[in-house]
Coordinates of C-alpha atoms in Angstrom, one line a residue:
Chain A
M14 CA 8.6 -23.4 -4.1
T15 CA 11.9 -21.7 -4.6
S16 CA 13.0 -18.6 -2.9
T17 CA 13.3 -16.8 -6.2
S18 CA 11.6 -13.4 -6.0
I19 CA 12.4 -12.3 -9.4
S20 CA 12.6 -14.7 -12.3
R21 CA 11.9 -13.3 -15.7
P22 CA 13.3 -14.9 -18.8
H23 CA 15.7 -12.1 -19.8
A24 CA 16.8 -11.7 -16.2
A25 CA 18.0 -15.3 -16.2
R26 CA 20.0 -14.6 -19.4
A27 CA 21.5 -11.3 -18.2
G28 CA 22.0 -12.6 -14.7
K29 CA 24.8 -15.1 -15.2
A30 CA 27.2 -12.8 -16.9
A31 CA 26.4 -9.6 -15.0
S32 CA 25.6 -10.3 -11.5
R33 CA 27.8 -12.9 -9.9
R34 CA 29.9 -10.0 -8.7
G35 CA 28.1 -6.9 -7.6
I36 CA 29.0 -3.5 -6.5
L37 CA 30.9 -4.6 -3.3
P38 CA 33.6 -7.1 -2.6
T39 CA 32.1 -10.3 -1.2
G40 CA 33.2 -9.8 2.4
A41 CA 31.8 -6.2 2.6
W42 CA 28.7 -7.3 0.8
W43 CA 28.0 -9.9 3.5
V44 CA 28.5 -7.4 6.3
V45 CA 26.2 -4.8 4.7
S46 CA 23.6 -7.3 3.7
V47 CA 23.4 -8.9 7.2
C48 CA 23.4 -5.5 9.0
L49 CA 20.5 -4.4 6.8
A50 CA 18.7 -7.7 7.3
V51 CA 19.0 -7.1 11.1
I52 CA 17.5 -3.6 10.7
F53 CA 14.7 -4.9 8.6
L54 CA 13.8 -7.8 10.9
Y55 CA 14.3 -6.0 14.2
P56 CA 10.8 -4.5 14.4
L57 CA 9.4 -7.9 13.7
Y58 CA 11.5 -9.4 16.4
I59 CA 10.2 -6.8 18.8
L60 CA 6.7 -7.5 17.7
V61 CA 6.8 -11.2 18.3
T62 CA 8.7 -11.1 21.6
Q63 CA 6.5 -8.3 23.0
A64 CA 3.4 -10.4 22.1
I65 CA 4.6 -13.6 23.8
K66 CA 5.9 -11.9 27.0
S67 CA 3.7 -12.2 30.0
P68 CA 1.5 -9.1 30.4
A69 CA 3.6 -8.0 33.4
E70 CA 6.9 -8.3 31.5
A71 CA 5.4 -6.6 28.5
A72 CA 4.6 -3.6 30.7
A73 CA 8.0 -3.4 32.2
T74 CA 10.1 -0.2 32.0
P75 CA 12.8 -0.4 30.7
P76 CA 11.8 -3.3 28.4
T77 CA 13.6 -6.6 28.4
A78 CA 15.6 -7.2 25.3
F79 CA 15.1 -10.9 25.4
P80 CA 11.8 -12.3 26.7
Q81 CA 12.3 -13.7 30.3
T82 CA 8.8 -15.2 30.3
F83 CA 6.8 -17.1 27.8
S84 CA 3.1 -16.6 27.9
L85 CA 0.1 -16.7 25.5
Q86 CA -1.9 -14.6 28.0
N87 CA -1.9 -11.6 25.6
F88 CA -3.5 -13.7 22.9
V89 CA -6.0 -15.1 25.3
D90 CA -6.8 -11.6 26.4
L91 CA -7.6 -10.6 22.8
G92 CA -10.7 -12.7 23.1
V93 CA -11.8 -10.9 26.2
S94 CA -14.1 -8.0 25.5
Q95 CA -12.3 -4.6 26.1
G96 CA -15.0 -2.1 26.8
G97 CA -17.4 -3.7 24.2
L98 CA -14.6 -4.4 21.8
S99 CA -13.5 -8.0 21.2
L100 CA -10.4 -8.4 19.0
L101 CA -11.5 -11.9 18.2
S102 CA -14.6 -10.6 16.5
S103 CA -12.5 -8.0 14.7
L104 CA -10.4 -10.9 13.4
G105 CA -13.5 -12.6 12.2
N106 CA -14.6 -9.4 10.5
S107 CA -11.2 -9.0 8.9
A108 CA -11.3 -12.5 7.5
L109 CA -14.9 -12.1 6.2
V110 CA -14.2 -8.8 4.5
S111 CA -10.9 -9.9 3.0
I112 CA -12.2 -13.2 1.7
L113 CA -15.4 -11.7 0.3
T114 CA -13.5 -8.8 -1.3
T115 CA -11.0 -11.3 -2.8
V116 CA -13.8 -13.6 -4.2
I117 CA -15.7 -10.7 -5.7
T118 CA -12.6 -9.2 -7.3
V119 CA -11.3 -12.4 -8.7
V120 CA -14.7 -13.4 -10.3
V121 CA -15.5 -10.0 -11.7
S122 CA -12.1 -9.3 -13.0
T123 CA -11.7 -12.7 -14.5
L124 CA -14.9 -12.3 -16.5
A125 CA -14.0 -8.7 -17.5
G126 CA -10.4 -9.6 -18.2
Y127 CA -11.4 -12.4 -20.4
A128 CA -13.9 -10.2 -22.3
F129 CA -11.3 -7.6 -22.9
A130 CA -8.6 -10.0 -24.0
R131 CA -10.7 -12.4 -26.1
L132 CA -14.0 -11.0 -27.2
P133 CA -13.1 -7.6 -28.7
F134 CA -16.1 -5.5 -29.7
K135 CA -16.7 -2.0 -30.9
G136 CA -15.6 0.3 -28.2
S137 CA -13.9 -2.3 -26.0
R138 CA -10.6 -0.5 -26.2
V139 CA -12.2 2.7 -25.0
L140 CA -13.9 0.9 -22.2
F141 CA -10.6 -0.7 -21.1
F142 CA -9.0 2.7 -21.2
V143 CA -11.8 4.1 -19.0
T144 CA -11.1 1.2 -16.6
L145 CA -7.5 2.2 -16.4
I146 CA -8.3 5.8 -15.7
T147 CA -9.8 4.8 -12.4
F148 CA -6.2 4.2 -11.3
M149 CA -5.6 7.9 -11.5
V150 CA -8.3 8.9 -9.0
P151 CA -7.5 8.2 -5.4
F152 CA -10.5 6.6 -3.6
Q153 CA -9.7 8.8 -0.6
A154 CA -11.0 11.7 -2.6
I155 CA -14.4 10.2 -3.2
I156 CA -15.0 8.6 0.2
T157 CA -17.7 11.1 1.3
P158 CA -20.1 10.3 -1.5
L159 CA -19.2 6.6 -1.2
Y160 CA -20.4 6.9 2.4
L161 CA -23.6 8.6 1.2
T162 CA -24.1 6.1 -1.6
L163 CA -23.8 3.1 0.7
K164 CA -26.2 4.8 3.1
D165 CA -28.7 5.2 0.2
I166 CA -28.6 1.5 -0.6
G167 CA -28.6 0.4 3.0
L168 CA -25.1 -0.9 3.0
Q169 CA -23.3 1.7 5.1
N170 CA -21.9 0.3 8.3
N171 CA -22.2 -3.1 6.7
L172 CA -19.3 -5.5 6.1
V173 CA -20.8 -6.6 2.7
G174 CA -21.0 -3.0 1.6
L175 CA -17.4 -2.4 2.7
S176 CA -16.3 -5.5 0.7
L177 CA -18.1 -4.3 -2.4
V178 CA -16.3 -1.0 -2.1
L179 CA -12.9 -2.5 -1.5
A180 CA -13.4 -4.9 -4.4
T181 CA -14.2 -2.0 -6.7
F182 CA -11.0 -0.3 -5.7
N183 CA -9.1 -3.4 -6.6
L184 CA -11.0 -4.1 -9.8
P185 CA -9.0 -2.0 -12.3
F186 CA -5.8 -3.7 -11.2
G187 CA -7.4 -7.1 -11.3
I188 CA -9.0 -6.6 -14.7
F189 CA -5.6 -5.4 -16.0
L190 CA -3.8 -8.4 -14.6
M191 CA -6.4 -10.9 -15.9
R192 CA -6.5 -9.3 -19.3
N193 CA -2.8 -9.7 -19.6
S194 CA -3.0 -13.3 -18.4
F195 CA -5.6 -14.2 -21.0
S196 CA -3.8 -12.3 -23.8
A197 CA -0.8 -14.4 -23.2
I198 CA -2.6 -17.7 -24.0
P199 CA -2.4 -18.7 -27.7
A200 CA -5.7 -18.3 -29.5
S201 CA -5.5 -21.7 -31.1
L202 CA -6.3 -23.4 -27.8
E203 CA -9.5 -21.5 -27.4
E204 CA -10.5 -22.0 -31.1
A205 CA -10.1 -25.7 -30.7
A206 CA -12.5 -25.6 -27.8
M207 CA -15.0 -23.5 -29.8
I208 CA -14.8 -25.9 -32.7
D209 CA -15.6 -28.7 -30.3
G210 CA -18.8 -26.8 -29.6
A211 CA -18.0 -25.0 -26.4
T212 CA -19.6 -21.5 -25.8
A213 CA -17.5 -18.6 -24.8
L214 CA -18.2 -19.2 -21.2
G215 CA -17.6 -22.9 -21.6
A216 CA -14.2 -22.3 -23.3
L217 CA -13.4 -19.9 -20.5
R218 CA -14.2 -22.4 -17.8
R219 CA -12.7 -25.6 -19.3
V220 CA -9.7 -24.4 -21.4
M221 CA -8.7 -20.8 -20.4
L222 CA -9.1 -20.9 -16.6
P223 CA -6.7 -23.7 -15.8
I224 CA -4.0 -21.9 -17.8
A225 CA -4.8 -18.5 -16.2
V226 CA -4.4 -19.9 -12.7
P227 CA -1.1 -18.0 -12.0
G228 CA -2.8 -14.7 -12.9
I229 CA -5.8 -15.5 -10.7
V230 CA -3.6 -16.4 -7.8
S231 CA -1.7 -13.1 -8.2
T232 CA -4.9 -11.1 -8.4
A233 CA -6.3 -12.9 -5.4
L234 CA -3.2 -12.4 -3.3
L235 CA -2.8 -8.7 -4.1
T236 CA -6.5 -8.1 -3.3
F237 CA -6.4 -10.1 -0.1
F238 CA -3.5 -8.1 1.2
A239 CA -5.0 -4.8 0.3
A240 CA -8.4 -5.7 1.9
W241 CA -6.8 -7.2 5.0
N242 CA -4.7 -4.1 5.6
E243 CA -7.2 -1.5 4.6
F244 CA -7.5 1.2 7.2
F245 CA -9.0 4.5 5.8
A246 CA -12.1 3.1 4.1
T247 CA -13.0 0.9 7.1
L248 CA -12.5 3.8 9.5
I249 CA -15.0 5.9 7.6
L250 CA -17.5 3.4 6.2
I251 CA -17.9 1.3 9.3
T252 CA -19.3 3.2 12.3
D253 CA -20.1 0.4 14.7
Q254 CA -17.2 -0.9 16.8
S255 CA -18.4 -4.5 16.7
K256 CA -18.0 -4.4 12.9
Y257 CA -14.4 -3.0 12.9
T258 CA -11.7 -4.9 11.2
L259 CA -8.4 -5.5 13.0
P260 CA -6.4 -2.5 11.7
V261 CA -9.2 -0.1 13.0
S262 CA -9.9 -2.0 16.2
L263 CA -6.2 -1.8 17.1
G264 CA -6.6 1.9 17.1
I265 CA -8.9 1.7 20.1
L266 CA -6.3 -0.4 22.0
S267 CA -3.5 2.0 21.1
A268 CA -5.6 5.0 22.3
G269 CA -5.6 3.1 25.6
Q270 CA -8.0 3.0 28.5
N271 CA -7.7 5.2 31.5
N272 CA -4.7 6.8 29.9
S273 CA -2.7 3.5 29.9
V274 CA -2.0 1.4 26.9
D275 CA -1.5 -2.3 27.3
W276 CA 1.4 -2.7 24.9
G277 CA 1.6 -6.5 25.2
L278 CA -2.0 -6.8 24.2
L279 CA -1.7 -4.2 21.4
E280 CA 1.4 -6.0 19.9
A281 CA -0.4 -9.4 20.2
G282 CA -3.2 -7.8 18.1
V283 CA -0.7 -6.4 15.6
A284 CA 1.0 -9.8 15.5
I285 CA -2.2 -11.6 14.5
T286 CA -2.7 -8.9 11.8
V287 CA 0.9 -9.2 10.5
V288 CA 1.8 -12.8 10.8
P289 CA -0.7 -14.2 8.3
C290 CA 0.5 -11.7 5.7
V291 CA 4.1 -12.7 6.2
V292 CA 3.4 -16.4 6.1
I293 CA 1.3 -16.2 3.0
Y294 CA 3.9 -14.0 1.3
L295 CA 6.7 -16.4 2.1
I296 CA 4.7 -19.4 0.7
L297 CA 3.3 -17.7 -2.4
Q298 CA 6.0 -15.1 -3.0
R299 CA 6.4 -16.1 -6.6
Y300 CA 2.8 -15.2 -7.5
Y301 CA 2.7 -12.1 -5.4
V302 CA 5.8 -10.6 -6.9
A303 CA 4.8 -11.7 -10.4
G304 CA 1.5 -9.9 -10.0
L305 CA 3.0 -6.8 -8.6
L306 CA 5.6 -6.5 -11.3
S307 CA 3.3 -7.2 -14.3
G308 CA 0.8 -4.8 -12.8
A309 CA 3.3 -2.1 -12.1
V310 CA 5.8 -2.3 -14.9
K311 CA 3.6 -2.8 -18.0
Chain B
M21 CA -20.4 -7.9 -23.3
L22 CA -22.4 -9.7 -20.7
L23 CA -19.1 -10.6 -19.0
L24 CA -18.3 -7.0 -18.5
L25 CA -21.6 -6.2 -16.8
P26 CA -20.6 -7.0 -13.2
A27 CA -17.4 -4.9 -13.5
A28 CA -19.4 -2.1 -15.1
V29 CA -22.1 -2.1 -12.4
M30 CA -19.5 -2.0 -9.6
L31 CA -17.3 0.7 -11.1
G32 CA -20.4 2.7 -12.0
L33 CA -22.0 2.5 -8.6
F34 CA -18.9 2.7 -6.4
F35 CA -16.6 4.8 -8.5
F36 CA -18.1 6.9 -11.3
W37 CA -21.2 7.8 -9.4
P38 CA -19.4 8.9 -6.2
L39 CA -16.9 10.8 -8.4
L40 CA -19.6 12.8 -10.0
R41 CA -21.3 13.2 -6.7
T42 CA -18.1 14.6 -5.2
I43 CA -18.1 17.3 -7.8
Y44 CA -21.9 18.0 -7.3
I45 CA -21.8 18.0 -3.5
S46 CA -18.8 20.4 -3.5
F47 CA -21.2 23.2 -4.6
F48 CA -23.4 22.7 -1.6
D49 CA -23.4 23.5 2.1
Y50 CA -24.0 19.8 3.0
P51 CA -24.4 18.9 6.6
I52 CA -24.7 15.3 7.5
L53 CA -28.1 15.8 9.0
G54 CA -30.6 18.4 7.7
S55 CA -31.0 19.6 4.1
P56 CA -28.2 20.7 1.8
S57 CA -28.3 24.1 0.2
F58 CA -26.7 25.2 -3.0
I59 CA -24.0 27.8 -2.4
G60 CA -22.1 27.9 -5.8
V61 CA -18.4 28.1 -5.6
R62 CA -18.3 29.4 -2.1
N63 CA -16.6 26.2 -0.8
Y64 CA -13.8 26.7 -3.2
V65 CA -13.4 30.4 -2.4
D66 CA -13.3 29.5 1.3
A67 CA -10.7 26.8 0.6
F68 CA -8.3 29.3 -0.6
G69 CA -8.5 31.4 2.5
D70 CA -8.5 28.3 4.8
K71 CA -5.4 28.5 7.0
D72 CA -5.8 24.9 8.3
F73 CA -6.1 23.4 4.9
G74 CA -3.3 25.5 3.6
Q75 CA -1.0 24.3 6.4
A76 CA -2.0 20.7 5.8
V77 CA -1.2 21.0 2.1
L78 CA 2.2 22.6 2.8
F79 CA 3.0 19.9 5.4
T80 CA 2.0 17.2 2.9
L81 CA 4.2 18.7 0.2
L82 CA 7.1 18.9 2.7
Y83 CA 6.6 15.3 3.7
T84 CA 6.6 14.3 0.0
V85 CA 9.6 16.3 -0.9
I86 CA 11.6 14.8 2.0
I87 CA 10.5 11.2 1.8
T88 CA 10.6 10.7 -2.0
P89 CA 14.4 11.1 -2.5
V90 CA 15.1 9.1 0.7
L91 CA 12.9 6.2 -0.6
L92 CA 14.4 6.4 -4.0
I93 CA 18.0 6.3 -2.7
V94 CA 17.4 3.5 -0.2
G95 CA 15.4 1.5 -2.7
F96 CA 18.1 2.0 -5.3
A97 CA 20.9 1.1 -2.9
L98 CA 19.1 -2.1 -1.8
A99 CA 18.5 -3.0 -5.4
A100 CA 22.1 -2.5 -6.3
L101 CA 23.1 -4.6 -3.3
V102 CA 21.0 -7.6 -3.9
R103 CA 21.5 -7.5 -7.7
R104 CA 23.5 -10.8 -7.7
N105 CA 22.4 -14.0 -9.1
T106 CA 23.0 -16.0 -6.0
R107 CA 20.8 -17.9 -3.6
T108 CA 21.9 -15.7 -0.7
A109 CA 21.1 -12.5 -2.6
R110 CA 17.6 -13.8 -3.2
V111 CA 17.2 -14.6 0.5
F112 CA 18.2 -11.0 1.4
Q113 CA 15.7 -9.7 -1.3
T114 CA 13.0 -11.7 0.4
I115 CA 13.9 -10.3 3.8
Y116 CA 14.0 -6.6 2.7
F117 CA 10.6 -7.1 1.0
I118 CA 8.8 -8.5 4.1
P119 CA 7.7 -5.1 5.5
V120 CA 6.0 -4.4 2.2
V121 CA 3.3 -7.0 2.9
I122 CA 2.6 -5.7 6.4
G123 CA -0.1 -3.1 6.4
L124 CA 0.8 0.5 6.9
A125 CA -1.5 0.6 9.9
S126 CA 0.1 -2.4 11.5
A127 CA 3.6 -0.9 10.9
S128 CA 2.4 2.3 12.5
Y129 CA 1.1 0.6 15.7
L130 CA 4.4 -1.3 15.9
S131 CA 6.4 1.8 15.5
L132 CA 4.2 3.6 18.1
Y133 CA 5.4 1.0 20.7
I134 CA 9.0 0.8 19.5
W135 CA 9.4 4.6 20.0
Q136 CA 7.2 5.0 23.0
P137 CA 8.9 7.0 25.8
G138 CA 10.1 4.9 28.8
I139 CA 8.8 1.5 27.6
G140 CA 9.9 1.5 24.0
P141 CA 13.1 -0.3 23.1
L142 CA 14.6 2.3 20.8
P143 CA 14.4 5.3 23.2
N144 CA 16.1 3.0 25.7
L145 CA 18.7 2.0 23.2
L146 CA 19.4 5.7 22.4
E147 CA 19.8 6.3 26.1
H148 CA 22.3 3.5 26.3
L149 CA 24.3 5.1 23.5
G150 CA 24.2 8.4 25.4
L151 CA 21.8 10.0 23.0
G152 CA 19.2 11.6 25.2
S153 CA 16.9 10.1 27.8
A154 CA 14.6 7.2 27.3
S155 CA 11.7 9.1 28.9
T156 CA 11.8 11.9 26.4
N157 CA 8.5 11.7 24.4
L158 CA 9.8 11.8 20.8
F159 CA 6.2 12.1 19.5
A160 CA 5.8 15.4 21.4
D161 CA 8.3 17.2 19.2
P162 CA 7.3 18.0 15.7
V163 CA 10.7 17.2 14.2
S164 CA 11.3 13.9 15.9
A165 CA 7.6 12.8 15.4
F166 CA 8.1 13.6 11.7
L167 CA 11.3 11.6 11.6
I168 CA 9.7 8.6 13.3
V169 CA 7.0 8.5 10.7
T170 CA 9.5 8.9 7.9
V171 CA 11.7 6.1 9.2
T172 CA 8.6 3.8 9.6
V173 CA 7.4 4.4 6.1
V174 CA 10.9 3.9 4.6
W175 CA 11.2 0.6 6.5
K176 CA 7.8 -0.4 5.1
V177 CA 8.1 0.8 1.5
A178 CA 11.8 0.6 0.5
G179 CA 11.5 -3.1 -0.4
L180 CA 8.9 -2.3 -3.0
Q181 CA 11.1 0.3 -4.5
M182 CA 13.9 -2.2 -4.5
L183 CA 11.9 -4.8 -6.3
L184 CA 10.7 -2.5 -9.0
L185 CA 14.2 -1.0 -9.6
L186 CA 15.7 -4.5 -9.5
S187 CA 13.4 -5.7 -12.2
G188 CA 14.3 -2.6 -14.2
M189 CA 18.0 -3.2 -13.8
Q190 CA 17.6 -6.9 -14.8
S191 CA 15.9 -5.9 -18.0
I192 CA 19.1 -4.1 -19.1
P193 CA 20.8 -6.7 -21.3
A194 CA 24.1 -8.0 -20.0
E195 CA 25.8 -7.3 -23.3
V196 CA 25.4 -3.6 -22.8
N197 CA 27.3 -3.7 -19.5
E198 CA 29.9 -6.0 -21.0
A199 CA 30.4 -3.7 -24.0
A200 CA 30.9 -0.7 -21.6
K201 CA 33.5 -2.7 -19.6
I202 CA 35.4 -3.6 -22.8
D203 CA 35.4 0.1 -23.7
G204 CA 37.1 0.8 -20.4
A205 CA 34.2 2.3 -18.5
G206 CA 34.5 2.3 -14.7
A207 CA 31.7 1.4 -12.3
W208 CA 30.7 5.0 -11.9
Q209 CA 30.7 5.7 -15.7
T210 CA 28.7 2.6 -16.3
F211 CA 26.2 3.7 -13.7
R212 CA 26.0 7.3 -15.0
H213 CA 25.8 6.6 -18.7
I214 CA 24.2 3.2 -19.0
T215 CA 22.3 2.1 -15.9
L216 CA 20.7 5.4 -15.1
P217 CA 19.4 6.3 -18.7
L218 CA 18.2 2.8 -19.4
L219 CA 16.5 2.7 -16.0
R220 CA 14.6 6.0 -16.6
P221 CA 11.2 4.4 -17.3
T222 CA 11.4 2.4 -14.1
L223 CA 12.6 5.4 -12.1
A224 CA 9.7 7.4 -13.5
L225 CA 7.2 4.7 -12.4
V226 CA 8.8 4.4 -8.9
L227 CA 8.7 8.2 -8.6
V228 CA 5.1 8.6 -9.6
F229 CA 4.1 5.8 -7.2
S230 CA 5.9 7.2 -4.2
V231 CA 4.9 10.8 -4.8
A232 CA 1.2 9.9 -5.2
G233 CA 1.4 7.7 -2.1
S234 CA 3.0 10.5 -0.1
L235 CA 0.5 13.1 -1.2
L236 CA -2.3 10.9 0.0
A237 CA -0.6 10.0 3.3
F238 CA -3.1 9.4 6.2
D239 CA -2.8 6.2 8.1
Q240 CA 0.8 6.7 9.4
F241 CA 0.1 10.2 10.8
Y242 CA -3.4 9.4 12.1
I243 CA -2.0 6.5 14.1
M244 CA 1.4 7.6 15.2
T245 CA 1.0 11.3 15.8
G246 CA -2.7 11.9 15.6
G247 CA -1.8 15.0 13.7
G248 CA 0.1 16.4 16.6
P249 CA 1.9 17.9 18.3
E250 CA -0.3 20.9 18.0
N251 CA -1.7 20.0 14.6
S252 CA 1.8 20.2 13.1
T253 CA 1.6 16.8 11.3
I254 CA -1.9 17.0 9.7
T255 CA -1.8 15.9 6.1
A256 CA -4.2 17.0 3.3
V257 CA -6.3 13.8 3.5
F258 CA -6.2 14.0 7.3
Q259 CA -7.7 17.5 7.1
I260 CA -10.3 16.4 4.6
Y261 CA -11.2 13.6 7.0
R262 CA -11.5 16.1 9.9
V263 CA -13.7 18.5 7.9
S264 CA -16.0 15.7 6.5
F265 CA -16.3 13.2 9.4
I266 CA -15.5 15.2 12.5
Q267 CA -17.0 18.6 11.7
F268 CA -19.5 17.0 9.2
H269 CA -19.1 19.7 6.5
L270 CA -19.5 17.2 3.7
G271 CA -19.8 19.8 0.9
Y272 CA -16.7 21.7 2.0
G273 CA -14.8 18.4 2.4
S274 CA -15.7 17.4 -1.1
A275 CA -14.4 20.7 -2.5
L276 CA -11.1 20.1 -0.7
S277 CA -11.1 16.5 -2.2
I278 CA -11.5 17.9 -5.7
L279 CA -8.6 20.4 -5.1
L280 CA -6.4 17.6 -3.8
M281 CA -7.3 15.5 -6.9
L282 CA -6.3 18.4 -9.1
V283 CA -3.0 18.8 -7.3
L284 CA -2.3 15.1 -7.6
G285 CA -3.2 15.1 -11.3
V286 CA -1.0 18.1 -12.0
V287 CA 2.0 16.7 -10.1
S288 CA 1.7 13.3 -11.7
A289 CA 1.4 14.7 -15.2
A290 CA 4.3 17.1 -14.6
Q291 CA 6.5 14.2 -13.5
M292 CA 5.6 12.2 -16.6
L293 CA 6.3 15.1 -18.9
L294 CA 9.5 16.0 -17.2
L295 CA 10.9 12.4 -17.4
R296 CA 9.7 12.0 -20.9
N297 CA 11.3 15.3 -22.1
S298 CA 14.7 14.7 -20.5
D299 CA 14.6 11.3 -22.3
N300 CA 14.7 13.1 -25.7
S301 CA 17.7 15.3 -24.9

């Protein structure tokens, strides 16, 4: 994996001539870039060091700039129930909801994206347009009836219900991305498969899917991040503390108990929420950025 | 057709049906327990006389008007900075983008600690620099609380703006810049007459994104300020949340949601039109 975050064909062509030298002389460019990097990374440094300090050092006033102690006690304490709330089970809930949401979104949007790209029928353009309209309506605005609808079908305060809702919010984007991926594949490939006697679904499975993998990875990544970090929908649709996901559980820690917040514990909780995202991003950056750009720019 | 069925069912059940129901419910007095009663447009009439909601909308607009240009300028500056075809420039791109993948909620909890009076590292740093006392609670003052939220969001979102603008800049053919240089255009002239006009579609997109995101702000204020001090940082979505899920006036909350959706639609459409029109001139 390269560290390239943007690699588009015309960018490579334009790049050589235009951007060896930028807006600043090289020395100044380095100074500015490094200073900005320090600013951007500083909160993450604080997060990690605060989390690995001993609870006593993490509570010290004024705070130590460099950790004097190293301890995993904060992480151990996350497993200990805090007034009926275990961050460890929140971690499990987060993982469950994110994975379930991702699987549902990927499967459903792959099927629909394929249909829109490859099996045009009367009215499919209109339907695709309708799908895109859903981008325009913020889900925050329809959260009350969502709550009532989930209640009607017995999925309110239920992690599966939450996953279905989150998957639905991510569907328009996923369908859009998958339709673009399938549209980019030459029709001759699929026709060859059809001639060999494959059905539409068979052609999708054996010929199209392997080629569409980058699109699928992009869709999966964007959905996973969105679900993992979702706050508002979880706050409203889940009413039982034991079913909270990490971002919502952390709110209980940050509200503190007996008027005191355990900052080491809270930052350890934030760390286990943040670190997986950063690691996945650094490894799969290419797909993440490609998905984001093709979804946003087109 | 069959392949579209799952998507259709999900969008129908969890999007279109709730959307219609939002409109329907907004004409009712709809308590969470007990039976709803039809009251016509009274919720909407009430909304226009509602001081709390009015203040929340004004605050949301203020937040949007302040943070949008800041984000645009920071994102643009970052994009211009890392627009070099070198390995190091790509490393810096990656670094500036990292906060984007962190959830807004996580970023807010982190910021809550960093700016905490007494124990937080930044108030202590400010004291070292002779800028006030570390024990001053910056969340207790409306202006500094607002600034903290703004700085946090800029930190978290600027990388995304950078990425979008960078991809826009890179789609400008090198020949165009070369031609300008040959014609004797300086850096500023190239920027003003070539980069900016050719970047207009990307700018429009970035603008619509950040305005819509800011008008719907909730997480950052809910977590960092809790709407305080003295309800001075309650956003529109926050107020709808309070009406619907703390006071349990679901019908009234739905009416407010519809109004918010209309505002959002009008603002987005206005931006699109404005940017398209100035394109023709």
